[in-house]
PDB file of C-alpha atoms in Angstrom:
ATOM      1  CA  MET A   1      -4.419 -22.087   6.823  1.00  0.00           C
ATOM      2  CA  ASP A   2      -1.050 -22.467   8.542  1.00  0.00           C
ATOM      3  CA  ILE A   3      -1.072 -19.579  11.041  1.00  0.00           C
ATOM      4  CA  TYR A   4       1.882 -19.700  13.392  1.00  0.00           C
ATOM      5  CA  GLY A   5       2.042 -16.181  14.725  1.00  0.00           C
ATOM      6  CA  LEU A   6      -0.187 -13.194  15.435  1.00  0.00           C
ATOM      7  CA  GLU A   7       0.687  -9.616  16.279  1.00  0.00           C
ATOM      8  CA  LYS A   8      -2.583  -8.333  17.679  1.00  0.00           C
ATOM      9  CA  MET A   9      -2.145  -4.671  16.802  1.00  0.00           C
ATOM     10  CA  SER A  10       0.283  -2.749  14.597  1.00  0.00           C
ATOM     11  CA  LEU A  11       0.466   0.873  13.512  1.00  0.00           C
ATOM     12  CA  VAL A  12       3.393   0.388  11.123  1.00  0.00           C
ATOM     13  CA  ASP A  13       2.768  -2.729   9.019  1.00  0.00           C
ATOM     14  CA  TYR A  14      -0.064  -1.269   6.934  1.00  0.00           C
ATOM     15  CA  CYS A  15       0.654   2.416   6.493  1.00  0.00           C
ATOM     16  CA  GLY A  16      -2.283   4.600   7.507  1.00  0.00           C
ATOM     17  CA  TYR A  17      -4.266   1.786   9.085  1.00  0.00           C
ATOM     18  CA  VAL A  18      -4.507  -0.057  12.373  1.00  0.00           C
ATOM     19  CA  SER A  19      -3.929  -3.718  11.603  1.00  0.00           C
ATOM     20  CA  CYS A  20      -3.097  -7.072  13.043  1.00  0.00           C
ATOM     21  CA  VAL A  21      -0.362  -9.181  11.502  1.00  0.00           C
ATOM     22  CA  VAL A  22      -0.761 -12.879  10.688  1.00  0.00           C
ATOM     23  CA  PHE A  23       2.377 -14.988  10.191  1.00  0.00           C
ATOM     24  CA  THR A  24       2.208 -18.102   8.029  1.00  0.00           C
ATOM     25  CA  ARG A  25       4.685 -20.965   8.216  1.00  0.00           C
ATOM     26  CA  GLY A  26       6.867 -22.212   5.390  1.00  0.00           C
ATOM     27  CA  CYS A  27       8.923 -20.474   2.724  1.00  0.00           C
ATOM     28  CA  ASN A  28      10.578 -21.502  -0.535  1.00  0.00           C
ATOM     29  CA  PHE A  29      13.478 -19.106   0.064  1.00  0.00           C
ATOM     30  CA  ARG A  30      16.350 -19.422   2.520  1.00  0.00           C
ATOM     31  CA  CYS A  31      17.468 -15.810   2.673  1.00  0.00           C
ATOM     32  CA  PRO A  32      20.427 -15.668   5.071  1.00  0.00           C
ATOM     33  CA  PHE A  33      19.157 -12.394   6.578  1.00  0.00           C
ATOM     34  CA  CYS A  34      15.623 -13.687   7.248  1.00  0.00           C
ATOM     35  CA  HIS A  35      14.606 -12.743  10.786  1.00  0.00           C
ATOM     36  CA  ASN A  36      11.639 -15.163  10.869  1.00  0.00           C
ATOM     37  CA  SER A  37      13.791 -18.284  10.723  1.00  0.00           C
ATOM     38  CA  SER A  38      11.413 -20.329  12.891  1.00  0.00           C
ATOM     39  CA  LEU A  39       8.679 -19.846  10.285  1.00  0.00           C
ATOM     40  CA  VAL A  40      11.018 -20.870   7.477  1.00  0.00           C
ATOM     41  CA  ASN A  41      12.641 -23.962   8.962  1.00  0.00           C
ATOM     42  CA  GLY A  42       9.458 -25.482  10.397  1.00  0.00           C
ATOM     43  CA  VAL A  43      10.161 -25.070  14.106  1.00  0.00           C
ATOM     44  CA  ALA A  44       7.582 -22.326  14.629  1.00  0.00           C
ATOM     45  CA  PRO A  45       5.520 -22.347  17.835  1.00  0.00           C
ATOM     46  CA  GLN A  46       2.133 -24.000  18.096  1.00  0.00           C
ATOM     47  CA  LYS A  47      -0.312 -23.463  15.272  1.00  0.00           C
ATOM     48  CA  ILE A  48      -3.116 -20.969  15.766  1.00  0.00           C
ATOM     49  CA  GLN A  49      -6.426 -22.463  14.720  1.00  0.00           C
ATOM     50  CA  SER A  50      -8.383 -20.523  12.123  1.00  0.00           C
ATOM     51  CA  GLU A  51     -11.504 -20.457  14.282  1.00  0.00           C
ATOM     52  CA  ASP A  52      -9.518 -18.885  17.127  1.00  0.00           C
ATOM     53  CA  PHE A  53      -8.131 -16.247  14.771  1.00  0.00           C
ATOM     54  CA  PHE A  54     -11.572 -15.290  13.468  1.00  0.00           C
ATOM     55  CA  ALA A  55     -12.918 -15.185  17.026  1.00  0.00           C
ATOM     56  CA  PHE A  56     -10.123 -12.723  17.776  1.00  0.00           C
ATOM     57  CA  LEU A  57     -11.080 -10.600  14.755  1.00  0.00           C
ATOM     58  CA  ASN A  58     -14.688 -10.592  15.864  1.00  0.00           C
ATOM     59  CA  LYS A  59     -13.683  -9.247  19.279  1.00  0.00           C
ATOM     60  CA  ARG A  60     -11.627  -6.497  17.610  1.00  0.00           C
ATOM     61  CA  ARG A  61     -14.463  -5.218  15.410  1.00  0.00           C
ATOM     62  CA  GLY A  62     -14.269  -1.449  15.252  1.00  0.00           C
ATOM     63  CA  LEU A  63     -10.672  -1.411  16.467  1.00  0.00           C
ATOM     64  CA  LEU A  64      -8.863  -2.888  13.473  1.00  0.00           C
ATOM     65  CA  ASP A  65      -8.915  -1.553   9.926  1.00  0.00           C
ATOM     66  CA  GLY A  66      -7.172  -4.477   8.310  1.00  0.00           C
ATOM     67  CA  VAL A  67      -5.078  -7.624   8.405  1.00  0.00           C
ATOM     68  CA  CYS A  68      -1.506  -7.995   7.157  1.00  0.00           C
ATOM     69  CA  ILE A  69      -0.660 -11.488   5.973  1.00  0.00           C
ATOM     70  CA  THR A  70       3.039 -12.254   6.003  1.00  0.00           C
ATOM     71  CA  GLY A  71       5.345 -15.182   6.600  1.00  0.00           C
ATOM     72  CA  GLY A  72       7.105 -17.250   5.646  1.00  0.00           C
ATOM     73  CA  GLU A  73       5.547 -17.031   2.214  1.00  0.00           C
ATOM     74  CA  PRO A  74       1.731 -16.822   2.406  1.00  0.00           C
ATOM     75  CA  THR A  75       1.087 -17.726  -1.240  1.00  0.00           C
ATOM     76  CA  LEU A  76       2.326 -21.275  -0.608  1.00  0.00           C
ATOM     77  CA  ASN A  77      -0.973 -21.926   1.207  1.00  0.00           C
ATOM     78  CA  PRO A  78      -3.578 -23.200  -1.293  1.00  0.00           C
ATOM     79  CA  ASP A  79      -6.392 -22.106   1.018  1.00  0.00           C
ATOM     80  CA  LEU A  80      -5.187 -18.496   1.123  1.00  0.00           C
ATOM     81  CA  PRO A  81      -8.045 -17.169  -1.075  1.00  0.00           C
ATOM     82  CA  ASP A  82     -10.728 -18.687   1.168  1.00  0.00           C
ATOM     83  CA  PHE A  83      -8.934 -17.396   4.262  1.00  0.00           C
ATOM     84  CA  ILE A  84      -8.804 -13.862   2.860  1.00  0.00           C
ATOM     85  CA  ARG A  85     -12.391 -14.033   1.672  1.00  0.00           C
ATOM     86  CA  LYS A  86     -13.539 -14.624   5.265  1.00  0.00           C
ATOM     87  CA  ILE A  87     -11.499 -11.636   6.414  1.00  0.00           C
ATOM     88  CA  LYS A  88     -13.009  -9.428   3.710  1.00  0.00           C
ATOM     89  CA  GLU A  89     -16.513 -10.565   4.678  1.00  0.00           C
ATOM     90  CA  MET A  90     -15.831  -8.990   8.077  1.00  0.00           C
ATOM     91  CA  GLY A  91     -15.271  -5.634   6.379  1.00  0.00           C
ATOM     92  CA  LEU A  92     -11.512  -5.554   6.858  1.00  0.00           C
ATOM     93  CA  LEU A  93      -8.771  -4.533   4.454  1.00  0.00           C
ATOM     94  CA  VAL A  94      -6.080  -7.059   3.515  1.00  0.00           C
ATOM     95  CA  LYS A  95      -2.411  -6.373   2.899  1.00  0.00           C
ATOM     96  CA  LEU A  96      -0.315  -9.219   1.477  1.00  0.00           C
ATOM     97  CA  ASP A  97       3.452  -9.594   1.851  1.00  0.00           C
ATOM     98  CA  THR A  98       4.995 -11.881  -0.773  1.00  0.00           C
ATOM     99  CA  ASN A  99       8.304 -12.824  -2.353  1.00  0.00           C
ATOM    100  CA  GLY A 100       6.656 -13.016  -5.780  1.00  0.00           C
ATOM    101  CA  THR A 101       7.420 -16.655  -6.537  1.00  0.00           C
ATOM    102  CA  ASN A 102       3.777 -17.645  -7.040  1.00  0.00           C
ATOM    103  CA  PRO A 103       2.371 -15.340  -9.742  1.00  0.00           C
ATOM    104  CA  LYS A 104      -0.590 -17.660 -10.389  1.00  0.00           C
ATOM    105  CA  MET A 105      -1.789 -17.240  -6.811  1.00  0.00           C
ATOM    106  CA  LEU A 106      -1.096 -13.517  -6.921  1.00  0.00           C
ATOM    107  CA  GLU A 107      -3.058 -13.131 -10.149  1.00  0.00           C
ATOM    108  CA  SER A 108      -5.959 -15.107  -8.659  1.00  0.00           C
ATOM    109  CA  LEU A 109      -6.072 -12.867  -5.592  1.00  0.00           C
ATOM    110  CA  LEU A 110      -5.938  -9.722  -7.703  1.00  0.00           C
ATOM    111  CA  SER A 111      -8.609 -10.892 -10.131  1.00  0.00           C
ATOM    112  CA  GLN A 112     -10.965 -11.697  -7.248  1.00  0.00           C
ATOM    113  CA  ASN A 113     -10.335  -8.337  -5.548  1.00  0.00           C
ATOM    114  CA  LEU A 114      -9.163 -10.133  -2.431  1.00  0.00           C
ATOM    115  CA  VAL A 115      -6.213  -7.896  -1.587  1.00  0.00           C
ATOM    116  CA  ASP A 116      -6.135  -4.146  -1.046  1.00  0.00           C
ATOM    117  CA  TYR A 117      -2.361  -3.658  -0.919  1.00  0.00           C
ATOM    118  CA  VAL A 118       0.641  -5.796  -1.852  1.00  0.00           C
ATOM    119  CA  ALA A 119       4.218  -5.480  -0.605  1.00  0.00           C
ATOM    120  CA  MET A 120       6.544  -7.575  -2.751  1.00  0.00           C
ATOM    121  CA  ASP A 121      10.097  -8.193  -1.647  1.00  0.00           C
ATOM    122  CA  ILE A 122      12.661  -7.531  -4.337  1.00  0.00           C
ATOM    123  CA  LYS A 123      15.617  -9.372  -2.915  1.00  0.00           C
ATOM    124  CA  ASN A 124      18.304  -8.088  -5.292  1.00  0.00           C
ATOM    125  CA  GLY A 125      19.240  -7.753  -8.933  1.00  0.00           C
ATOM    126  CA  LYS A 126      18.487 -10.760 -11.116  1.00  0.00           C
ATOM    127  CA  SER A 127      21.956 -12.325 -11.209  1.00  0.00           C
ATOM    128  CA  PHE A 128      22.319 -11.879  -7.449  1.00  0.00           C
ATOM    129  CA  TYR A 129      19.067 -13.648  -6.517  1.00  0.00           C
ATOM    130  CA  PRO A 130      20.506 -17.163  -5.887  1.00  0.00           C
ATOM    131  CA  LYS A 131      23.014 -15.896  -3.324  1.00  0.00           C
ATOM    132  CA  THR A 132      20.515 -13.534  -1.725  1.00  0.00           C
ATOM    133  CA  THR A 133      17.685 -16.078  -1.459  1.00  0.00           C
ATOM    134  CA  GLY A 134      19.788 -19.161  -0.756  1.00  0.00           C
ATOM    135  CA  VAL A 135      18.091 -21.156  -3.524  1.00  0.00           C
ATOM    136  CA  ASN A 136      18.062 -21.610  -7.276  1.00  0.00           C
ATOM    137  CA  LEU A 137      14.739 -20.448  -8.644  1.00  0.00           C
ATOM    138  CA  ASP A 138      12.732 -19.858 -11.779  1.00  0.00           C
ATOM    139  CA  PHE A 139      13.281 -16.126 -12.065  1.00  0.00           C
ATOM    140  CA  ALA A 140      10.519 -15.864 -14.656  1.00  0.00           C
ATOM    141  CA  ASN A 141       8.056 -16.139 -11.757  1.00  0.00           C
ATOM    142  CA  ILE A 142       9.572 -13.077 -10.099  1.00  0.00           C
ATOM    143  CA  GLU A 143       9.395 -11.122 -13.351  1.00  0.00           C
ATOM    144  CA  GLU A 144       5.783 -12.200 -13.884  1.00  0.00           C
ATOM    145  CA  SER A 145       4.768 -11.027 -10.406  1.00  0.00           C
ATOM    146  CA  VAL A 146       6.518  -7.709 -10.956  1.00  0.00           C
ATOM    147  CA  ALA A 147       4.631  -7.263 -14.235  1.00  0.00           C
ATOM    148  CA  LEU A 148       1.313  -8.170 -12.597  1.00  0.00           C
ATOM    149  CA  LEU A 149       1.705  -5.532  -9.916  1.00  0.00           C
ATOM    150  CA  LYS A 150       2.834  -2.900 -12.396  1.00  0.00           C
ATOM    151  CA  LYS A 151      -0.576  -3.187 -14.061  1.00  0.00           C
ATOM    152  CA  GLY A 152      -1.792  -1.217 -11.065  1.00  0.00           C
ATOM    153  CA  LYS A 153      -4.916  -3.135 -10.119  1.00  0.00           C
ATOM    154  CA  VAL A 154      -4.170  -2.448  -6.435  1.00  0.00           C
ATOM    155  CA  PRO A 155      -1.738  -0.120  -4.663  1.00  0.00           C
ATOM    156  CA  PHE A 156       1.603  -1.824  -4.072  1.00  0.00           C
ATOM    157  CA  GLU A 157       5.204  -1.345  -3.125  1.00  0.00           C
ATOM    158  CA  PHE A 158       8.419  -3.102  -3.903  1.00  0.00           C
ATOM    159  CA  ARG A 159      10.793  -3.285  -0.969  1.00  0.00           C
ATOM    160  CA  THR A 160      14.360  -4.384  -0.417  1.00  0.00           C
ATOM    161  CA  THR A 161      16.174  -5.154   2.811  1.00  0.00           C
ATOM    162  CA  LEU A 162      19.723  -3.963   2.310  1.00  0.00           C
ATOM    163  CA  VAL A 163      22.529  -6.193   3.613  1.00  0.00           C
ATOM    164  CA  ALA A 164      26.140  -5.079   3.302  1.00  0.00           C
ATOM    165  CA  GLU A 165      27.398  -8.550   2.395  1.00  0.00           C
ATOM    166  CA  LEU A 166      24.759  -9.087  -0.316  1.00  0.00           C
ATOM    167  CA  HIS A 167      24.139  -5.750  -2.002  1.00  0.00           C
ATOM    168  CA  SER A 168      26.391  -3.490  -4.028  1.00  0.00           C
ATOM    169  CA  GLU A 169      26.084  -0.649  -6.489  1.00  0.00           C
ATOM    170  CA  GLU A 170      26.199  -3.219  -9.299  1.00  0.00           C
ATOM    171  CA  SER A 171      23.352  -5.249  -7.846  1.00  0.00           C
ATOM    172  CA  ILE A 172      21.332  -2.102  -7.140  1.00  0.00           C
ATOM    173  CA  ILE A 173      21.525  -1.069 -10.803  1.00  0.00           C
ATOM    174  CA  GLU A 174      20.322  -4.546 -11.823  1.00  0.00           C
ATOM    175  CA  MET A 175      17.507  -4.248  -9.328  1.00  0.00           C
ATOM    176  CA  GLY A 176      16.476  -0.896 -10.740  1.00  0.00           C
ATOM    177  CA  LYS A 177      16.125  -2.427 -14.185  1.00  0.00           C
ATOM    178  CA  LEU A 178      13.922  -5.179 -12.746  1.00  0.00           C
ATOM    179  CA  VAL A 179      11.413  -2.767 -11.190  1.00  0.00           C
ATOM    180  CA  GLU A 180      11.698   0.007 -13.770  1.00  0.00           C
ATOM    181  CA  ASN A 181       8.775   2.493 -13.763  1.00  0.00           C
ATOM    182  CA  ALA A 182       7.379   1.180 -10.477  1.00  0.00           C
ATOM    183  CA  PRO A 183       5.649   3.845  -8.349  1.00  0.00           C
ATOM    184  CA  LEU A 184       7.501   3.019  -5.125  1.00  0.00           C
ATOM    185  CA  LEU A 185      10.584   1.161  -3.961  1.00  0.00           C
ATOM    186  CA  VAL A 186      11.292   1.051  -0.231  1.00  0.00           C
ATOM    187  CA  LEU A 187      14.828   0.470   1.040  1.00  0.00           C
ATOM    188  CA  GLN A 188      14.805  -1.178   4.457  1.00  0.00           C
ATOM    189  CA  LYS A 189      17.519  -1.387   7.092  1.00  0.00           C
ATOM    190  CA  PHE A 190      18.664  -4.893   8.018  1.00  0.00           C
ATOM    191  CA  THR A 191      18.590  -5.618  11.739  1.00  0.00           C
ATOM    192  CA  ASP A 192      19.974  -8.806  13.232  1.00  0.00           C
ATOM    193  CA  ASN A 193      17.388  -9.797  15.832  1.00  0.00           C
ATOM    194  CA  GLY A 194      19.290 -12.939  16.831  1.00  0.00           C
ATOM    195  CA  ASN A 195      16.944 -15.224  14.896  1.00  0.00           C
ATOM    196  CA  CYS A 196      18.394 -14.828  11.396  1.00  0.00           C
ATOM    197  CA  LEU A 197      19.111 -17.912   9.317  1.00  0.00           C
ATOM    198  CA  CYS A 198      22.789 -16.900   9.117  1.00  0.00           C
ATOM    199  CA  GLY A 199      24.981 -14.840  11.394  1.00  0.00           C
ATOM    200  CA  GLY A 200      27.710 -12.359  10.604  1.00  0.00           C
ATOM    201  CA  LEU A 201      25.621 -10.063   8.420  1.00  0.00           C
ATOM    202  CA  SER A 202      25.534  -6.294   8.767  1.00  0.00           C
ATOM    203  CA  ALA A 203      23.404  -3.329   7.800  1.00  0.00           C
ATOM    204  CA  VAL A 204      24.138  -0.965   4.946  1.00  0.00           C
ATOM    205  CA  PRO A 205      24.841   2.502   6.423  1.00  0.00           C
ATOM    206  CA  ARG A 206      22.133   5.113   5.846  1.00  0.00           C
ATOM    207  CA  GLU A 207      24.436   7.296   3.749  1.00  0.00           C
ATOM    208  CA  VAL A 208      25.194   4.384   1.414  1.00  0.00           C
ATOM    209  CA  ALA A 209      21.505   3.504   1.183  1.00  0.00           C
ATOM    210  CA  GLU A 210      20.751   7.096   0.189  1.00  0.00           C
ATOM    211  CA  LYS A 211      23.483   6.986  -2.460  1.00  0.00           C
ATOM    212  CA  TRP A 212      21.929   3.838  -3.902  1.00  0.00           C
ATOM    213  CA  GLY A 213      18.522   5.481  -3.645  1.00  0.00           C
ATOM    214  CA  GLU A 214      19.741   8.272  -5.887  1.00  0.00           C
ATOM    215  CA  ILE A 215      20.734   5.656  -8.466  1.00  0.00           C
ATOM    216  CA  LEU A 216      17.336   4.010  -8.194  1.00  0.00           C
ATOM    217  CA  GLN A 217      15.553   7.315  -8.760  1.00  0.00           C
ATOM    218  CA  ASP A 218      16.549   6.911 -12.402  1.00  0.00           C
ATOM    219  CA  TYR A 219      14.406   3.760 -12.560  1.00  0.00           C
ATOM    220  CA  VAL A 220      11.431   4.220 -10.215  1.00  0.00           C
ATOM    221  CA  LYS A 221       9.114   7.114  -9.478  1.00  0.00           C
ATOM    222  CA  LYS A 222       9.779   7.253  -5.745  1.00  0.00           C
ATOM    223  CA  VAL A 223      12.300   5.820  -3.290  1.00  0.00           C
ATOM    224  CA  GLU A 224      11.562   5.717   0.433  1.00  0.00           C
ATOM    225  CA  TYR A 225      13.637   4.578   3.396  1.00  0.00           C
ATOM    226  CA  ARG A 226      12.659   2.552   6.445  1.00  0.00           C
ATOM    227  CA  TYR A 227      15.772   3.157   8.455  1.00  0.00           C
ATOM    228  CA  ASN A 228      14.582   3.878  11.989  1.00  0.00           C
TER     229      ASN A 228
END
């Protein structure tokens, strides 16, 4: 498993639980607003060995409720199921962050009961995906992952990081159609941490995000904001 980052304790990444956060290297997107550029472009710091990670988990028994696996794009790792299985054997919950481009892996994880919560990034409306992700992609994979999660096997959320240069009312309406009838869509504030793939991007003001949220309420059951 390609682990290239570890946040030892988090109270915000897995709502309601104390977790650690594992960062995997490599991604098939090149989102200009990505703030984990070192994980995407292959210049991440030294790899963390799996045995060292599990030794860490063993020391934190009783302190951690779960593990968040993020990236990069974790589902690109073929050994992800075995990695998660070892975590679950330690009695810990697993939250997976994914861009939804690998529905076969997602379906495998769901069918084996290996994940307890999934957060899938919805980058934009369908026709705006190439510009927002920086790549041309098979959008059918995104739609398949959305459909898989909507079956409700595990709790999940869709989430979108709003960027002024990439999102608009038109794209928001398209996005609403993509996730229609989902239980939760989270709108997140973009923050330039200095490590983004591209510079010159800006956040969508809170009042605009709330206006778009009102539009999205016609499509999803609940809209939340992560705008602190």
